[in-house]
Amino acid sequence: MDQYKVLFEVSLSHKFYSGSFSKDYGIVISSSIRKLMTSYQLLFKKKADGFIILGKSAQLFLISSSKKAIKFRFGIQVKNRYFENFSKIRPQEPYMKYIFRNEVYQESKDGQSEIQEVMLHSGNYLSESNFNFCLQGNFQPNKVWGNELTISDENGNCFNGEIGDKTQLGQLLIDDYGSYQVKSSDGVKEDEIFYLEPDLKKSWGIIEISLQTSANTQFEKVLGSHFKIRLDARKVFWTYYFVSNNANQFKNISVFIGKDKLNFSNGEHVILPNDQTATKITSQNTISISKFYGEEKIYAKLEDDGSVESREGKMLNKIYLPTPDIQRIKAVAINGETMYYSEMFIQNL
């Protein structure tokens, strides 16, 4: 009986979580790739941290002997509406998505028998180097590159000439999806674009695994490879408001994680919109947010402005603190730069 072998595997991890975050995203398979997989009798198997593509030996041999380049494209569709709040990624922009291509990062390793692990981005975590124009068939190229342009792929020119104001990208490229270079006639503006299948329209990121496109993506180099995508957690400024019931202010507030003291600003006396009095402090540096902060407790030591506050006969000087709520992260533009804040309120002091 012919057993299935792993053609390749893709896994995703996120620093915000301590384990799988598969509930926050789904993998989308375009209709053209479904047809391709059916023709080669390949199977898609979901895992806790990604997916595997499997094939029988006979069908894998057909792929290995193919003289034509084969490209598998999958979409990553984010299901968590607050995903950008806790992920160090660029905010969504029109016509832009993250692209993950093995032909960019896969290296030739002759004589290697073990599974090859390939990070589908530069560095330890995803960065903006993977952020690209992703355009669909109804996009009008003249909006960016004017009415005279050149579109080319790795094999040469696909289009070179003049287009009308209403000309759509799909009219020029039909259904030849993938990566292209687009250059305006004056040669000033040149961009790489990714021409996208309609099925992947709502995807946040696109994974493209190529075979037979270069020396590094020959079948034997890709077979059994484990492709990885790692996302960093967003770092934000933590702001605490210590709200007093009787207009007390706190002159000294120190914040700790376990025994380690964190660097926070001096207390600032503020009046909240509801006219309550509060003492505000903000971290001097951004702090990575996490779903779990380990066993170490986060707490504050407070000293009031001279009045005596007591609870059950003991001085109120240590309070355990909340951690950022991913639904309440705020983005603020300061001097042209976007800064992220989490505001937390400690009531009834």
Coordinates of C-alpha atoms in Angstrom, one line a residue:
M1 CA 0.0 0.0 0.0
D2 CA 1.4 3.4 -1.0
Q3 CA 1.9 5.6 2.0
Y4 CA 1.6 9.4 2.1
K5 CA 4.8 11.4 2.5
V6 CA 5.1 15.1 3.5
L7 CA 5.7 17.3 0.5
F8 CA 6.1 20.4 2.7
E9 CA 4.8 21.8 6.0
V10 CA 4.0 25.3 7.1
S11 CA 3.7 26.5 10.7
L12 CA 2.9 29.8 12.4
S13 CA 3.8 31.0 15.8
H14 CA 3.1 34.2 17.8
K15 CA 5.1 35.6 20.7
F16 CA 1.9 36.8 22.3
Y17 CA 0.8 33.2 23.0
S18 CA 2.4 30.4 24.8
G19 CA 1.1 27.9 22.4
S20 CA -1.1 27.6 19.3
F21 CA -3.2 30.5 18.1
S22 CA -5.0 28.6 15.3
K23 CA -8.4 29.9 16.5
D24 CA -7.3 33.4 15.4
Y25 CA -6.6 32.6 11.7
G26 CA -7.7 30.3 9.0
I27 CA -5.9 28.9 5.9
V28 CA -7.6 29.7 2.5
I29 CA -6.9 27.5 -0.5
S30 CA -7.6 29.1 -3.8
S31 CA -9.7 27.3 -6.3
S32 CA -6.8 27.0 -8.8
I33 CA -4.6 25.4 -6.1
R34 CA -7.4 23.0 -5.2
K35 CA -7.5 21.8 -8.8
L36 CA -3.7 21.5 -8.8
M37 CA -3.8 19.4 -5.6
T38 CA -6.6 17.2 -6.9
S39 CA -4.7 16.5 -10.2
Y40 CA -1.7 15.3 -8.2
Q41 CA -3.8 13.6 -5.5
L42 CA -2.3 15.8 -2.7
L43 CA -3.9 16.1 0.7
F44 CA -4.2 19.2 2.9
K45 CA -4.0 18.4 6.6
K46 CA -4.5 21.1 9.2
K47 CA -2.3 21.1 12.4
A48 CA -2.5 23.0 15.6
D49 CA 0.2 25.3 14.4
G50 CA -0.3 25.3 10.6
F51 CA -0.8 22.7 7.9
I52 CA 0.9 19.9 5.9
I53 CA 0.7 19.0 2.3
L54 CA 0.9 15.2 1.7
G55 CA 1.3 13.1 -1.4
K56 CA 1.7 9.5 -2.5
S57 CA 5.1 8.5 -3.9
A58 CA 3.8 8.0 -7.4
Q59 CA 2.2 11.5 -7.5
L60 CA 5.2 13.1 -5.9
F61 CA 7.4 11.5 -8.7
L62 CA 5.1 13.2 -11.3
I63 CA 5.8 16.6 -9.5
S64 CA 9.5 15.9 -9.4
S65 CA 9.7 15.1 -13.1
S66 CA 7.6 18.2 -14.1
K67 CA 9.5 20.6 -16.3
K68 CA 7.0 23.3 -15.5
A69 CA 7.3 25.5 -12.4
I70 CA 4.6 24.6 -9.8
K71 CA 3.5 27.2 -7.2
F72 CA 1.2 26.6 -4.3
R73 CA -0.6 29.7 -2.9
F74 CA -2.5 29.9 0.3
G75 CA -4.1 32.8 2.1
I76 CA -3.9 33.5 5.9
Q77 CA -7.3 35.0 6.9
V78 CA -7.3 36.6 10.3
K79 CA -10.4 35.9 12.4
N80 CA -9.5 38.0 15.5
R81 CA -10.7 41.6 15.0
Y82 CA -8.1 42.8 17.5
F83 CA -5.2 41.0 15.9
E84 CA -3.3 44.2 15.0
N85 CA -3.6 45.4 18.6
F86 CA -1.3 42.7 20.0
S87 CA 0.8 41.9 16.9
K88 CA 3.9 43.8 15.7
I89 CA 2.7 44.2 12.2
R90 CA 2.1 47.1 9.9
P91 CA -1.6 48.2 9.9
Q92 CA -3.7 47.2 7.0
E93 CA -3.3 49.5 4.0
P94 CA -5.1 49.6 0.7
Y95 CA -3.7 47.1 -1.8
M96 CA -1.0 45.8 0.6
K97 CA -0.6 42.4 2.2
Y98 CA 2.2 40.3 3.7
I99 CA 3.8 37.8 1.3
F100 CA 5.8 34.7 2.3
R101 CA 7.7 33.0 -0.6
N102 CA 10.1 30.1 -0.2
E103 CA 12.1 31.0 -3.3
V104 CA 13.3 34.2 -1.5
Y105 CA 14.5 32.4 1.6
Q106 CA 15.1 28.8 0.7
E107 CA 18.8 28.0 0.4
S108 CA 20.5 25.1 -1.4
K109 CA 22.0 22.7 1.1
D110 CA 23.6 19.8 -0.8
G111 CA 23.9 16.5 1.0
Q112 CA 21.4 17.5 3.7
S113 CA 19.2 14.5 4.7
E114 CA 17.3 16.0 7.6
I115 CA 14.3 18.2 7.3
Q116 CA 15.2 21.6 6.2
E117 CA 13.6 24.4 8.3
V118 CA 13.1 27.6 6.4
M119 CA 12.0 30.9 7.9
L120 CA 9.8 32.7 5.4
H121 CA 11.0 36.2 6.4
S122 CA 14.3 37.8 7.3
G123 CA 15.2 38.0 11.0
N124 CA 13.6 36.1 13.9
Y125 CA 10.2 37.7 13.4
L126 CA 8.1 39.0 10.6
S127 CA 9.0 42.5 9.4
E128 CA 7.9 45.0 6.8
S129 CA 10.3 43.4 4.3
N130 CA 7.4 41.0 3.5
F131 CA 4.8 43.8 3.0
N132 CA 3.9 44.1 -0.7
F133 CA 1.4 45.4 -3.2
C134 CA -1.3 42.7 -3.7
L135 CA -3.6 43.6 -6.5
Q136 CA -6.7 42.0 -8.0
G137 CA -7.9 41.8 -11.5
N138 CA -10.2 44.9 -11.2
F139 CA -7.3 47.2 -10.2
Q140 CA -6.6 50.1 -12.6
P141 CA -2.8 50.4 -13.0
N142 CA -2.9 54.0 -14.3
K143 CA -3.8 55.1 -10.7
V144 CA -0.2 54.4 -9.6
W145 CA 2.0 54.0 -12.7
G146 CA 0.3 56.2 -15.3
N147 CA -1.0 55.3 -18.8
E148 CA 2.3 54.0 -20.2
L149 CA 3.9 51.2 -18.3
T150 CA 5.9 47.9 -18.5
I151 CA 4.8 44.8 -16.6
S152 CA 7.3 41.9 -16.5
D153 CA 7.9 38.6 -14.6
E154 CA 11.0 36.5 -14.2
N155 CA 10.7 35.4 -17.9
G156 CA 10.5 38.9 -19.3
N157 CA 7.9 41.5 -20.5
C158 CA 4.3 40.6 -20.1
F159 CA 3.0 44.0 -21.3
N160 CA 4.7 47.1 -22.6
G161 CA 2.7 50.0 -23.9
E162 CA -0.2 52.4 -23.3
I163 CA -3.4 51.7 -21.4
G164 CA -6.7 53.5 -21.0
D165 CA -7.9 55.1 -17.8
K166 CA -10.4 52.2 -17.2
T167 CA -8.0 49.4 -18.2
Q168 CA -7.9 46.7 -15.4
L169 CA -5.0 44.6 -14.4
G170 CA -6.9 41.4 -15.2
Q171 CA -7.2 42.4 -18.8
L172 CA -3.4 42.6 -19.1
L173 CA -2.5 39.5 -17.1
I174 CA -5.6 37.3 -17.5
D175 CA -5.2 34.5 -14.8
D176 CA -1.4 34.4 -14.6
Y177 CA -1.2 35.0 -10.9
G178 CA 1.9 35.7 -9.0
S179 CA 4.8 38.2 -8.7
Y180 CA 5.5 41.0 -11.3
Q181 CA 7.6 44.1 -11.7
V182 CA 5.7 47.2 -12.8
K183 CA 7.5 50.3 -14.2
S184 CA 6.2 53.6 -15.3
S185 CA 7.3 54.9 -18.7
D186 CA 9.4 57.7 -17.2
G187 CA 11.3 55.0 -15.2
V188 CA 10.9 56.9 -12.0
K189 CA 8.4 54.6 -10.3
E190 CA 9.0 50.8 -10.2
D191 CA 7.4 48.4 -7.8
E192 CA 7.0 44.7 -7.3
I193 CA 3.4 43.6 -7.2
F194 CA 1.6 40.4 -6.4
Y195 CA -1.3 39.7 -8.8
L196 CA -3.8 37.9 -6.6
E197 CA -6.5 35.3 -7.1
P198 CA -10.0 36.5 -6.2
D199 CA -10.3 33.7 -3.6
L200 CA -7.5 35.3 -1.5
K201 CA -9.0 38.8 -1.5
K202 CA -9.8 38.8 2.3
S203 CA -6.5 37.2 3.3
W204 CA -4.1 39.1 5.5
G205 CA -1.0 37.3 4.2
I206 CA -0.2 35.1 1.2
I207 CA 2.0 32.0 1.4
E208 CA 3.6 30.9 -1.9
I209 CA 5.6 27.7 -2.0
S210 CA 7.4 27.2 -5.3
L211 CA 8.9 24.1 -6.9
Q212 CA 11.2 24.0 -10.0
T213 CA 11.6 27.8 -10.2
S214 CA 15.3 28.0 -9.3
A215 CA 18.2 25.8 -8.2
N216 CA 17.1 26.4 -4.6
T217 CA 13.5 25.3 -5.2
Q218 CA 14.2 22.1 -7.1
F219 CA 11.9 19.3 -5.9
E220 CA 14.5 17.5 -3.8
K221 CA 15.3 20.7 -2.0
V222 CA 11.7 21.5 -1.1
L223 CA 10.5 18.0 -0.4
G224 CA 9.9 17.6 3.4
S225 CA 10.8 21.2 4.1
H226 CA 9.3 22.9 7.2
F227 CA 8.4 26.5 6.5
K228 CA 8.0 28.8 9.4
I229 CA 6.4 32.2 10.1
R230 CA 7.0 33.9 13.4
L231 CA 5.1 36.9 14.6
D232 CA 6.3 39.2 17.4
A233 CA 4.0 40.7 20.0
R234 CA 3.4 44.4 19.9
K235 CA 5.2 46.6 22.4
V236 CA 3.1 49.3 23.9
F237 CA 3.4 52.0 26.6
W238 CA 1.6 51.0 29.7
T239 CA -0.4 53.8 31.5
Y240 CA -2.0 53.3 34.9
Y241 CA -4.5 55.6 36.5
F242 CA -4.8 55.2 40.3
V243 CA -8.2 56.5 41.1
S244 CA -8.9 57.9 44.6
N245 CA -12.3 58.0 46.2
N246 CA -11.5 60.9 48.4
A247 CA -9.2 63.1 46.1
N248 CA -6.0 61.6 47.5
Q249 CA -2.9 61.9 45.3
F250 CA 0.0 59.5 45.4
K251 CA 3.5 61.0 45.3
N252 CA 5.5 57.9 44.9
I253 CA 4.5 54.9 42.8
S254 CA 6.8 52.1 41.9
V255 CA 5.9 49.2 39.6
F256 CA 7.4 45.7 39.8
I257 CA 7.3 42.4 38.0
G258 CA 8.4 40.0 40.8
K259 CA 11.5 41.7 42.3
D260 CA 12.3 43.6 39.2
K261 CA 11.4 47.3 39.2
L262 CA 10.1 48.8 35.9
N263 CA 10.9 52.2 34.6
F264 CA 7.7 54.4 34.9
S265 CA 7.2 58.1 34.9
N266 CA 6.6 60.2 38.1
G267 CA 3.0 60.4 39.2
E268 CA 0.9 63.1 37.5
H269 CA -2.3 64.5 39.1
V270 CA -5.1 64.3 36.6
I271 CA -8.9 64.9 36.6
L272 CA -10.8 62.2 34.6
P273 CA -13.8 63.0 32.4
N274 CA -16.1 61.8 35.2
D275 CA -14.4 64.4 37.5
Q276 CA -12.7 61.8 39.6
T277 CA -9.1 62.5 40.8
A278 CA -6.4 60.1 39.7
T279 CA -2.6 59.8 39.7
K280 CA -1.3 58.8 36.3
I281 CA 2.0 57.0 35.5
T282 CA 3.3 55.7 32.1
S283 CA 6.1 53.3 31.3
Q284 CA 9.2 55.1 30.0
N285 CA 9.7 52.4 27.5
T286 CA 7.4 50.1 25.5
I287 CA 6.6 46.8 27.0
S288 CA 5.8 43.6 25.1
I289 CA 2.2 42.5 25.7
S290 CA 1.4 38.8 26.3
K291 CA -1.5 36.6 26.9
F292 CA 0.3 35.1 29.9
Y293 CA 3.0 36.9 32.0
G294 CA 4.3 33.9 33.8
E295 CA 4.3 33.3 37.5
E296 CA 5.7 36.7 38.5
K297 CA 3.0 39.1 39.7
I298 CA 2.9 42.7 38.5
Y299 CA 2.2 45.1 41.3
A300 CA 2.7 48.7 42.5
K301 CA 3.9 50.1 45.8
L302 CA 2.2 53.4 46.6
E303 CA 2.8 56.3 49.0
D304 CA 0.0 58.8 49.4
D305 CA 0.4 62.5 49.7
G306 CA 0.4 62.5 53.5
S307 CA -3.2 61.5 54.4
V308 CA -3.7 58.1 56.0
E309 CA -5.4 55.4 54.0
S310 CA -6.0 52.0 55.7
R311 CA -7.7 48.8 54.9
E312 CA -8.4 46.4 57.8
G313 CA -5.9 48.3 59.9
K314 CA -3.1 47.9 57.5
M315 CA -1.4 50.6 55.4
L316 CA -2.4 50.4 51.7
N317 CA 1.0 50.3 50.0
K318 CA 1.0 47.3 47.6
I319 CA -1.6 46.7 44.9
Y320 CA -1.6 44.0 42.2
L321 CA -2.0 45.5 38.8
P322 CA -4.0 44.5 35.7
T323 CA -2.2 43.9 32.4
P324 CA -3.2 45.4 29.0
D325 CA -6.6 44.4 27.5
I326 CA -6.0 43.7 23.8
Q327 CA -9.4 45.3 23.0
R328 CA -8.3 48.6 24.5
I329 CA -4.9 49.3 22.8
K330 CA -4.8 52.9 21.4
A331 CA -2.8 54.2 18.5
V332 CA -1.7 57.8 18.8
A333 CA 0.1 59.8 16.1
I334 CA 3.0 61.8 17.6
N335 CA 5.3 63.8 15.4
G336 CA 4.5 61.7 12.4
E337 CA 5.1 58.4 14.3
T338 CA 2.4 56.1 15.6
M339 CA 2.7 55.2 19.3
Y340 CA 0.7 52.5 21.0
Y341 CA -0.7 52.8 24.5
S342 CA -2.7 50.7 26.9
E343 CA -4.7 52.5 29.6
M344 CA -5.6 50.7 32.8
F345 CA -7.6 52.0 35.8
I346 CA -7.2 51.0 39.4
Q347 CA -10.4 52.1 41.3
N348 CA -11.5 52.6 44.9
L349 CA -8.2 53.6 46.4

